Coordinates of N, CA and C in Angstrom, one line a residue:
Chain A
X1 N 0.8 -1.2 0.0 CA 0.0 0.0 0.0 C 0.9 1.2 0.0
X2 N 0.3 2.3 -0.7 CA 1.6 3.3 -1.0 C 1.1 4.2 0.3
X3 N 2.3 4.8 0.4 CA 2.5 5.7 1.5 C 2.0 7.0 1.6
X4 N 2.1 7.9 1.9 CA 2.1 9.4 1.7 C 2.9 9.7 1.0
X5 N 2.6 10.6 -0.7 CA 3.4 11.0 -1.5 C 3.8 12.1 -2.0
X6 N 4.9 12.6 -1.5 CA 5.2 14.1 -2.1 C 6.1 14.5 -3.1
X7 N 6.3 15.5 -3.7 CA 6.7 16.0 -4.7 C 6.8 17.6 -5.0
X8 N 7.8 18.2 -5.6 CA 8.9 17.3 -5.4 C 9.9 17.2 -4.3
X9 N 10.9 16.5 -4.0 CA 11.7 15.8 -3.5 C 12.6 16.9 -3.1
X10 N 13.2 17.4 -4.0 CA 13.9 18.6 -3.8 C 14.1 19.8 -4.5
X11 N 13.8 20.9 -4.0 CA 13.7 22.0 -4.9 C 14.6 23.3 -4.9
X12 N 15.0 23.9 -5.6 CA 15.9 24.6 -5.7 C 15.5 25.9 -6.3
X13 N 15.2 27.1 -5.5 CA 14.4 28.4 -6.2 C 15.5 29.7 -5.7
X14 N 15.1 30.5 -6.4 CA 15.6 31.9 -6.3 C 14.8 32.9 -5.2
X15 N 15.1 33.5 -4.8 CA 14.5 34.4 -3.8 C 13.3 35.4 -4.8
X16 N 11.7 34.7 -4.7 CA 11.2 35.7 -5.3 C 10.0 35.0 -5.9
X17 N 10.9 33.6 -6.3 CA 9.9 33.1 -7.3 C 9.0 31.8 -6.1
X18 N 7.9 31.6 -7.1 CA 6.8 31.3 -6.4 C 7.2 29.5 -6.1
X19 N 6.8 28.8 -5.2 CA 7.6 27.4 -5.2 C 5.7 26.4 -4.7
X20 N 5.5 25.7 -5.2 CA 4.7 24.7 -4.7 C 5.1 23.7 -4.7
X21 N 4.3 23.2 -3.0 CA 5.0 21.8 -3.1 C 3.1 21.0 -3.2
X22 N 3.5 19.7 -3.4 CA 2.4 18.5 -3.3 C 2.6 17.5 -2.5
X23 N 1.2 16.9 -2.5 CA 1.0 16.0 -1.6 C -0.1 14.8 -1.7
X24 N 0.5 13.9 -2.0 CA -0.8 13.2 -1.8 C -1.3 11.9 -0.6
X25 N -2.1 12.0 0.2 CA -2.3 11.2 1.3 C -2.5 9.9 0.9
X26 N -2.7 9.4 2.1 CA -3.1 8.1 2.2 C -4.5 7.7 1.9
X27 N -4.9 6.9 0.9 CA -5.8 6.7 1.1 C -7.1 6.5 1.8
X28 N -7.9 6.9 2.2 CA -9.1 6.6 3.1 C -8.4 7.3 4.5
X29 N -7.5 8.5 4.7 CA -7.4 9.4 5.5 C -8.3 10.4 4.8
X30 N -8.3 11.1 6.1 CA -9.2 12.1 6.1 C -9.0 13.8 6.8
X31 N -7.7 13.4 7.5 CA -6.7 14.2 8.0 C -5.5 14.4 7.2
X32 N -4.8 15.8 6.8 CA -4.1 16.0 6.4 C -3.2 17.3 6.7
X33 N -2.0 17.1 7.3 CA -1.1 18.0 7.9 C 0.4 18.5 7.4
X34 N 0.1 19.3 7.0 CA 1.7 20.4 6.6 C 2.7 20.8 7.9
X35 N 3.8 19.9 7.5 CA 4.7 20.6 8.7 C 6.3 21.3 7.9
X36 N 6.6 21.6 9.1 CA 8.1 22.3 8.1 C 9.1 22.2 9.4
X37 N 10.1 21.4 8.9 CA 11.6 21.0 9.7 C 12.5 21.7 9.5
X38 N 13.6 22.8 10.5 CA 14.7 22.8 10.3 C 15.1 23.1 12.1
X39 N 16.6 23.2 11.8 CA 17.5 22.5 12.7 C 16.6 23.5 14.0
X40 N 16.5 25.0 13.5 CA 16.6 25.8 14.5 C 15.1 25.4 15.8
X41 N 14.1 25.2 14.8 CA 12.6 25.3 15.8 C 12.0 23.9 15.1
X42 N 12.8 22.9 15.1 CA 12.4 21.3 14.8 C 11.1 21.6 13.7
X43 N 10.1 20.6 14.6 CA 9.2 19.8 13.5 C 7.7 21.3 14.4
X44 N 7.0 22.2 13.4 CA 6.4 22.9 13.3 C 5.2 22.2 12.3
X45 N 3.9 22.5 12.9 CA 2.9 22.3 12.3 C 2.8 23.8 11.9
X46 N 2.2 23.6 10.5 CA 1.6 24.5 9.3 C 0.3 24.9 9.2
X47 N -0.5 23.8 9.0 CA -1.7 23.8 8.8 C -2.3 22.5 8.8
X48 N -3.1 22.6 9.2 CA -4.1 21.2 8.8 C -5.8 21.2 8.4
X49 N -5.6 19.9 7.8 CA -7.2 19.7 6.5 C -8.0 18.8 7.5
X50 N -9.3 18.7 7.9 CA -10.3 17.4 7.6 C -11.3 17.3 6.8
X51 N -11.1 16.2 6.0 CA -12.2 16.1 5.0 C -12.2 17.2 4.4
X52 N -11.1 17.6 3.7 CA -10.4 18.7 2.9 C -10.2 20.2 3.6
X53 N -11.1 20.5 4.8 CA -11.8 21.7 4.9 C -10.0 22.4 5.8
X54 N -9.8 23.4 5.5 CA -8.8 24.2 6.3 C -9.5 23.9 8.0
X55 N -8.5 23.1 9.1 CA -9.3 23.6 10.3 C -8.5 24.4 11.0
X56 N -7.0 24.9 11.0 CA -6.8 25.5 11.7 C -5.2 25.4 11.0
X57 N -4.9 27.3 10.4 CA -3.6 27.8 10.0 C -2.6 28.6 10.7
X58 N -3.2 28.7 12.0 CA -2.5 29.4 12.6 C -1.3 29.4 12.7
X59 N 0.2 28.5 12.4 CA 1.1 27.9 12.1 C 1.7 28.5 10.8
X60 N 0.5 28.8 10.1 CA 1.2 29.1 8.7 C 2.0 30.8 8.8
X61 N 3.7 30.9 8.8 CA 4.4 31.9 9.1 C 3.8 32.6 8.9
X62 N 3.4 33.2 7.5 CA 3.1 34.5 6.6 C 2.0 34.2 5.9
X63 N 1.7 35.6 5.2 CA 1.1 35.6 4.4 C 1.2 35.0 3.0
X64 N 2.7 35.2 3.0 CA 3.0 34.3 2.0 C 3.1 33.3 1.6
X65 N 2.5 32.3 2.6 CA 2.1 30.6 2.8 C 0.7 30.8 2.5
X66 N 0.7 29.5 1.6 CA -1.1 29.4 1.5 C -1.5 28.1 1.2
X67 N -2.2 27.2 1.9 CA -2.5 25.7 1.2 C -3.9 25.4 1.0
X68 N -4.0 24.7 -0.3 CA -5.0 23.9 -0.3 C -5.3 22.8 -0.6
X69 N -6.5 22.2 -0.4 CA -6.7 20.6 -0.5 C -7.9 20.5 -1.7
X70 N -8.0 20.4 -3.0 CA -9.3 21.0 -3.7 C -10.1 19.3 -3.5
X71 N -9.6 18.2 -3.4 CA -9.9 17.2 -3.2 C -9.1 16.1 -2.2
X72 N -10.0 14.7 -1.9 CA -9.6 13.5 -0.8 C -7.8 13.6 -0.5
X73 N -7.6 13.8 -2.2 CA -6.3 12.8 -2.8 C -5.0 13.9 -3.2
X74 N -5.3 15.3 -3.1 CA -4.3 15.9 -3.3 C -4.4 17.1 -2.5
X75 N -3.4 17.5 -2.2 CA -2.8 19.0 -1.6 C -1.8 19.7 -1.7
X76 N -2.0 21.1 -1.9 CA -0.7 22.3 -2.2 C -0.1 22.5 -1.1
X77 N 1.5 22.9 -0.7 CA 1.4 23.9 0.1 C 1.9 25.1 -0.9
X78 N 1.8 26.4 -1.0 CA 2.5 27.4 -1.8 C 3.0 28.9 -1.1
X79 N 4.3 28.7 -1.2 CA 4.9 30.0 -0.8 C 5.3 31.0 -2.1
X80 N 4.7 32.5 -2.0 CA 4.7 33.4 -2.9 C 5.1 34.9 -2.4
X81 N 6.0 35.3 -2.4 CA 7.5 35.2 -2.8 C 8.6 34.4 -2.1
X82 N 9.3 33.5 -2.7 CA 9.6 32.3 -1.6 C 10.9 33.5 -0.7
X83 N 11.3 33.5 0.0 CA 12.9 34.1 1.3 C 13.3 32.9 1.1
X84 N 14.7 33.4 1.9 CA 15.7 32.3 2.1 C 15.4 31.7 3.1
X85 N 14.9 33.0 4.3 CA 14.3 31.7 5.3 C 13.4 30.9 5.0
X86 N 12.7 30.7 4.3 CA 12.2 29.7 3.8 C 12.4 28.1 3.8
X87 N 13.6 27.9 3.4 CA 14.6 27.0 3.1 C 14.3 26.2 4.4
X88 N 14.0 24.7 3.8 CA 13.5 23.9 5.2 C 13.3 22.8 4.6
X89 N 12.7 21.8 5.2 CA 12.4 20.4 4.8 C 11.0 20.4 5.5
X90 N 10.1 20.6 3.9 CA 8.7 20.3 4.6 C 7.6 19.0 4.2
X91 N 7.1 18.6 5.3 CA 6.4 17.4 5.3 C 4.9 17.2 5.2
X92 N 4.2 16.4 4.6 CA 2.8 16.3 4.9 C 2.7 14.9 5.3
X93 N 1.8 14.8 6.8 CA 1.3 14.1 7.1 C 0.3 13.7 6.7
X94 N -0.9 12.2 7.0 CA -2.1 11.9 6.7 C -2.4 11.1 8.1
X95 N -3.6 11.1 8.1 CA -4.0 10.1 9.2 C -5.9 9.9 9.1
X96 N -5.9 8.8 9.5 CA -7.7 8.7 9.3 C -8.3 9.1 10.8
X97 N -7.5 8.9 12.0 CA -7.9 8.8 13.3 C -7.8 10.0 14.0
X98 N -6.5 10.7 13.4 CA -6.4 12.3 13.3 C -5.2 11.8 14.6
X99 N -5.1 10.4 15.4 CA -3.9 10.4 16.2 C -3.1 10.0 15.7
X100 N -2.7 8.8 14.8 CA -1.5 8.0 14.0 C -1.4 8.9 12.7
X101 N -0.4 9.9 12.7 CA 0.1 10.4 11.7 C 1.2 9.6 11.0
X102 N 1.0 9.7 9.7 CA 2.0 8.9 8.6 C 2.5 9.9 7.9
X103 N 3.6 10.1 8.1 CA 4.5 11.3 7.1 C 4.8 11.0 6.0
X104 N 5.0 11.7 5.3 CA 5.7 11.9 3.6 C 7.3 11.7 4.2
X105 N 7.9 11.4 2.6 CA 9.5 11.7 2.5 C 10.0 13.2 2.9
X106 N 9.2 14.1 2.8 CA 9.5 15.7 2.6 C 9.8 15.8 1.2
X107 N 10.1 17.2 1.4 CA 10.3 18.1 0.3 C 11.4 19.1 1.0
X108 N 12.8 18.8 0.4 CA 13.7 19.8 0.8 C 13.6 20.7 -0.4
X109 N 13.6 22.2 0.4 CA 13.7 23.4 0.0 C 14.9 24.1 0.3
X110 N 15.3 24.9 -0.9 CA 16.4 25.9 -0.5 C 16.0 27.1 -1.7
X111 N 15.9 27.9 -1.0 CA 15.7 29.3 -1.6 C 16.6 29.8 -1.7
X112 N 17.5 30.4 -2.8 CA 19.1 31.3 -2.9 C 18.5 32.7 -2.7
Chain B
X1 N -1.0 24.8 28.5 CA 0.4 25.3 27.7 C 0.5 24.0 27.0
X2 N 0.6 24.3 25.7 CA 1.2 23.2 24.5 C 2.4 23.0 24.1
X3 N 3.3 22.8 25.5 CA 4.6 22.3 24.8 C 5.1 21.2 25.5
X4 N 6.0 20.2 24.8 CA 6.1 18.8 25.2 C 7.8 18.9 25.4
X5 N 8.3 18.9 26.4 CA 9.9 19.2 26.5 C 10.7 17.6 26.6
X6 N 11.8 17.7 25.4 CA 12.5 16.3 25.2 C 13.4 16.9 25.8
X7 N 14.1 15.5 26.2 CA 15.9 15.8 26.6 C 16.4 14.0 26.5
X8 N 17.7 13.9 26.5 CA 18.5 14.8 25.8 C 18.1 15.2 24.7
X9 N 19.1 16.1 24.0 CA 19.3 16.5 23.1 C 20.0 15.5 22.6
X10 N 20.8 14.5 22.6 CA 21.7 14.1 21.6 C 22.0 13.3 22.8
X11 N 22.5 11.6 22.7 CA 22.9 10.5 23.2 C 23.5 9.6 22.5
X12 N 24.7 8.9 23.2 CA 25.7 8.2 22.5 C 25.2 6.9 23.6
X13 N 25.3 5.7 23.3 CA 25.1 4.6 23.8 C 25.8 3.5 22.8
X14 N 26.2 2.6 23.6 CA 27.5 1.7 23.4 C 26.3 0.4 22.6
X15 N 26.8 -0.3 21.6 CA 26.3 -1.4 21.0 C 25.5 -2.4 22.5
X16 N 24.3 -2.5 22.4 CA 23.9 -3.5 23.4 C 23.3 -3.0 24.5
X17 N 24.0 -1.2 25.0 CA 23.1 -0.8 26.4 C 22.0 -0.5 26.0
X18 N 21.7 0.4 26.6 CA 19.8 0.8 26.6 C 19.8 2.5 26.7
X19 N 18.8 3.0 25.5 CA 19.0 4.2 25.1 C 17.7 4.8 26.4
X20 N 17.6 5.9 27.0 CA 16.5 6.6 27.1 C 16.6 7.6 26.9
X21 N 14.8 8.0 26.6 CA 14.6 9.4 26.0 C 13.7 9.9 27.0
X22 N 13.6 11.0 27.4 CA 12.6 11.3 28.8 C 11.7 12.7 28.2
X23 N 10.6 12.7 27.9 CA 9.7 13.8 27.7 C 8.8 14.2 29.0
X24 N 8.4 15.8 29.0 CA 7.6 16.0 29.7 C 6.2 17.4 29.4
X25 N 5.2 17.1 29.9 CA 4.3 18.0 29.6 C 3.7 18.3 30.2
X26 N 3.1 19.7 30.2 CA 1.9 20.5 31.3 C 0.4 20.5 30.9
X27 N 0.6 20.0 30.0 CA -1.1 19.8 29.6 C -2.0 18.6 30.1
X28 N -2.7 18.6 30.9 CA -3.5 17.2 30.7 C -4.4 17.1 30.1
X29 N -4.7 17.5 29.1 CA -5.7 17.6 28.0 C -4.9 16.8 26.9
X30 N -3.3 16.7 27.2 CA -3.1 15.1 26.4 C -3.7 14.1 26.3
X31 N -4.1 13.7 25.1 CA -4.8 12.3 25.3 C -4.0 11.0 24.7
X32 N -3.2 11.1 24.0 CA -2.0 10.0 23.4 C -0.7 11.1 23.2
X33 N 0.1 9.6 23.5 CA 1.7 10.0 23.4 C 2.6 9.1 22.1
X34 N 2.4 9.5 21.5 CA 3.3 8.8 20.2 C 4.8 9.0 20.1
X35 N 5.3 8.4 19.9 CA 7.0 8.6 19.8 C 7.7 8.0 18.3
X36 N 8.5 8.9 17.6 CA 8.7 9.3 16.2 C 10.2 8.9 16.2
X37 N 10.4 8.0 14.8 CA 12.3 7.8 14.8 C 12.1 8.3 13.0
X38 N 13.2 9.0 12.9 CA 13.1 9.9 12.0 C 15.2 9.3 11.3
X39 N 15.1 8.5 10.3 CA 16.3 8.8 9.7 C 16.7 9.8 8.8
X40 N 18.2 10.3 8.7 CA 18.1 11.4 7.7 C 17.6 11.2 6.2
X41 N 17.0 11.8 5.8 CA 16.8 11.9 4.5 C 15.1 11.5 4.4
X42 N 14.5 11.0 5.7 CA 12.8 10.4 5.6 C 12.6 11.4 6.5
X43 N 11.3 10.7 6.3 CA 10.0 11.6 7.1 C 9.9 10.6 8.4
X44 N 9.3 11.4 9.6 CA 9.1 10.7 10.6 C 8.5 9.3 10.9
X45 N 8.5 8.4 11.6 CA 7.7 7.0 11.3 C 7.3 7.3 12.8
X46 N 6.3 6.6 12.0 CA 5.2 6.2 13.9 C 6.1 5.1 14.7
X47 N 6.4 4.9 16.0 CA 7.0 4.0 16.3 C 6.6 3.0 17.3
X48 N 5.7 3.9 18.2 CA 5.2 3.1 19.7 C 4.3 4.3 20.1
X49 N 3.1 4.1 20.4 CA 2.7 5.1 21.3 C 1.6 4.9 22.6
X50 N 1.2 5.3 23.3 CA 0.6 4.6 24.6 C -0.7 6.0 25.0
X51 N -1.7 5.3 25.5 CA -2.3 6.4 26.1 C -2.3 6.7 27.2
X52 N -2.9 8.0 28.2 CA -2.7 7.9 29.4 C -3.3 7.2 30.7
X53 N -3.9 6.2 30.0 CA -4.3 4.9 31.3 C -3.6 4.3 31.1
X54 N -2.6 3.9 30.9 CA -1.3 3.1 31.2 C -0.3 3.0 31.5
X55 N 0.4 2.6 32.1 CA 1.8 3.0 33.0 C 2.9 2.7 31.7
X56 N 3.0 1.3 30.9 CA 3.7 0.5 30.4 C 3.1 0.7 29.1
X57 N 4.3 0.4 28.2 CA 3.9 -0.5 26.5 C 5.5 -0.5 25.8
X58 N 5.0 -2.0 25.5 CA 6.3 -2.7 24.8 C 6.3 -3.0 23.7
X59 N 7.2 -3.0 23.2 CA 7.0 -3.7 21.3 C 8.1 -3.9 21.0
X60 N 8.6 -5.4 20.7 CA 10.0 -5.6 20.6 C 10.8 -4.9 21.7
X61 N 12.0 -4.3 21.1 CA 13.3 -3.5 22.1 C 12.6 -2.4 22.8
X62 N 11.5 -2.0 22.1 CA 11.3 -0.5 22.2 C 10.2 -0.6 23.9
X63 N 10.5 0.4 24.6 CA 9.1 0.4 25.7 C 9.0 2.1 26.0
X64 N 7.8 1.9 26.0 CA 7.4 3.8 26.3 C 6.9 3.4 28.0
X65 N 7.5 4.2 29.0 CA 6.7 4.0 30.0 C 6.5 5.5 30.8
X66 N 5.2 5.5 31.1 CA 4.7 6.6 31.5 C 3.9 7.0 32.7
X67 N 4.1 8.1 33.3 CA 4.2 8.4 34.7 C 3.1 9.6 34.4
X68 N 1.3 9.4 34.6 CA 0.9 10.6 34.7 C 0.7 11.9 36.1
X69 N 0.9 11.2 36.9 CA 1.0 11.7 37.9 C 2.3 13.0 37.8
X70 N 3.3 12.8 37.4 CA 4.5 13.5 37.3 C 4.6 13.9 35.8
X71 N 3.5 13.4 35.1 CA 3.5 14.1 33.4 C 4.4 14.4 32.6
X72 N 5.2 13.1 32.8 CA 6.2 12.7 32.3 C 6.5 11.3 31.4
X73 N 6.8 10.9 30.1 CA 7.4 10.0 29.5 C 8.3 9.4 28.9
X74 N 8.9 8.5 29.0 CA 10.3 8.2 28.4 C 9.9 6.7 27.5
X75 N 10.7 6.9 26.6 CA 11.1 5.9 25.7 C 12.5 5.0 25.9
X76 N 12.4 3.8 26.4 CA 13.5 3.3 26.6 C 14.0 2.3 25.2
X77 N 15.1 2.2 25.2 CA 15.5 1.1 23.9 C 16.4 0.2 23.9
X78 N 16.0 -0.9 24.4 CA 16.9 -2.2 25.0 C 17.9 -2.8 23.8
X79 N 19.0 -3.8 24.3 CA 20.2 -3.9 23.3 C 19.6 -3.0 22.4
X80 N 20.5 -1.9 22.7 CA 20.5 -0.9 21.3 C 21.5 -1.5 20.4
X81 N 20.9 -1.1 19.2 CA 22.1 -1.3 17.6 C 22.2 -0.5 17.1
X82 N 23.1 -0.2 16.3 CA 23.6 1.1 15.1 C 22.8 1.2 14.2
X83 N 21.8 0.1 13.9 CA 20.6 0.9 12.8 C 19.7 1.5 14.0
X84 N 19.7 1.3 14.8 CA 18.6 2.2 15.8 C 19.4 3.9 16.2
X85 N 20.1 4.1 15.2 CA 21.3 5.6 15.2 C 19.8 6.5 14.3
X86 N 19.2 7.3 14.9 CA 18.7 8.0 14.3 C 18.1 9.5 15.0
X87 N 17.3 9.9 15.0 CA 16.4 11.3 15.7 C 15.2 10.4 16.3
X88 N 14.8 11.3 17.8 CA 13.7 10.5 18.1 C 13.0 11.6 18.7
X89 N 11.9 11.8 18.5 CA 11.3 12.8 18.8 C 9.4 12.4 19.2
X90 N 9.2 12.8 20.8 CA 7.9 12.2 21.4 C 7.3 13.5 20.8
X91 N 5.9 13.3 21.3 CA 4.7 13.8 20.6 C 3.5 13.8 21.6
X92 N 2.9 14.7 21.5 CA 1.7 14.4 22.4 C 0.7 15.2 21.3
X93 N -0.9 14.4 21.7 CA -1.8 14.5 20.7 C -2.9 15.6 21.7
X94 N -3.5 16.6 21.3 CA -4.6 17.0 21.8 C -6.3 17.3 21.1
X95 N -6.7 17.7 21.2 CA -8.2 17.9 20.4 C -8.2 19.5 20.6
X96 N -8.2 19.7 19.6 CA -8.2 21.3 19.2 C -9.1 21.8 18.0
X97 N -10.0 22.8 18.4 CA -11.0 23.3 17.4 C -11.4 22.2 16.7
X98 N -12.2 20.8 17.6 CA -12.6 19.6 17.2 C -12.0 18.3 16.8
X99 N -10.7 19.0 16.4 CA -9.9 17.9 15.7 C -8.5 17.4 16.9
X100 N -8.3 16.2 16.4 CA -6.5 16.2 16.9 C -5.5 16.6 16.3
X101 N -4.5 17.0 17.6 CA -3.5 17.6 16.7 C -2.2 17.5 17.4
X102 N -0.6 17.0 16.7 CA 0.2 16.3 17.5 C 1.3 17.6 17.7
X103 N 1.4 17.6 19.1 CA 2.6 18.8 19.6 C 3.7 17.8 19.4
X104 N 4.9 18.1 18.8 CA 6.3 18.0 18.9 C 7.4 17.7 20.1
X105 N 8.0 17.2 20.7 CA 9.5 17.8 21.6 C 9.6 17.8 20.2
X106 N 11.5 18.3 20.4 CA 12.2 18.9 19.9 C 13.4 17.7 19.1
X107 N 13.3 16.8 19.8 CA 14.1 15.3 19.4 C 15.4 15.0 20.0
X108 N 15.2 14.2 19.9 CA 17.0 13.5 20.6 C 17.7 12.9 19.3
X109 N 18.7 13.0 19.2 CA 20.1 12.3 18.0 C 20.3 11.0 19.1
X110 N 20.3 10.0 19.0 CA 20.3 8.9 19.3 C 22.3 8.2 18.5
X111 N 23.1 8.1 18.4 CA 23.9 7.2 18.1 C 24.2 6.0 18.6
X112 N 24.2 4.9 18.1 CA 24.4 3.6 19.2 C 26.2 3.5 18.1
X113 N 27.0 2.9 19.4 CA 28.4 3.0 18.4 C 28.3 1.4 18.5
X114 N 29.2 1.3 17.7 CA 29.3 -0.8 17.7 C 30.1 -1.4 18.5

């Protein structure tokens, strides 16, 4: 059974330009969670979906983070204008129970 | 307060001893404690997690044992091995604006040497 799948894998942008990442869960979850890893303030929740709907972004830094879920099976995250702080390894989780979260590989970012 | 405090930070343990990880939290509005091994280059894996009617839980090497009275958990890890060299990072789960939602520690670097 496939896993939580993201894309891409690793990305390499310029300070400015717009970067989306994807996501697609697990099957027959119903919960879906954006997080973002680096060394300084670990593993941060972003935002999270149930049954697609935004429930709570307060996590999301800026204004210039924005995600959506238009369906079960796929989700954005999108930063527009990407910073260097930016630059992170970010993950989506899925879970049906909303307690066993299953993570993606990430998505390393680096903004120049 | 929503914050779940790991320590160590980083542990070296000899081929065979026993790793622990010690978390602690102020919330009792926790309702599960999940505990995360994270190699470089992946995403976190679920590993063990326990709720808080339980003192104990085992699974293979691994045991989470937990103290609610003192609102405190640790993850112990019996004959440790060098593939068990990774990030470990506990978790606590709460219900927030309906839903659940998993607070973080910060992780421990785990190395077991051979």
């Amino acid at each position: 059974d496939a896993g939580v799948i993201q894309s891409p894998r690793h990305e390499v942008t310029e300070m400015g330009q717009e970067v989306t990442l994807r996501c697609k869960p697990i099957s027959g979850h119903n919960s879906l969670f954006w997080y973002r890893q680096t060394m300084m303030r670990g593993l941060e929740l972003l935002i999270y979906f149930n049954n697609n709907v935004p429930i709570d972004d307060s996590g999301m830094p800026e204004d210039r983070f924005s995600a959506k879920m238009p369906n079960a099976s796929f989700s954005t995250l999108k930063i527009q204008p990407s910073e260097p702080r930016d630059s992170a390894v970010y993950f989506c989780a899925s879970s049906e129970t909303g307690y066993e979260q299953y993570f993606g590989p990430g998505t390393r970012l680096t903004v120049t | 307060q929503q914050q779940v405090k790991q320590s160590p930070q980083s542990l070296i343990v000899q081929k065979g001893g026993i790793s622990i990880i010690n978390c602690a939290y102020e919330n009792t509005a926790f309702d599960y404690f999940p505990w995360y091994q994270q190699f470089p280059g992946k995403g976190p894996a679920l590993l063990i997690a326990i709720r808080p009617d339980v003192s104990e839980k085992k699974e293979g090497r691994f045991t989470i044992s937990f103290n609610k009275s003192a609102k405190q958990f640790s993850l112990h890890i019996m004959d440790s091995q060098p593939g068990d060299s990774a990030t470990y990072f506990c978790a606590a789960s709460i219900r927030d604006t309906g839903f659940q939602k998993l607070v973080f520690g910060t992780g421990t670097r785990l190395l077991v040497s051979p």
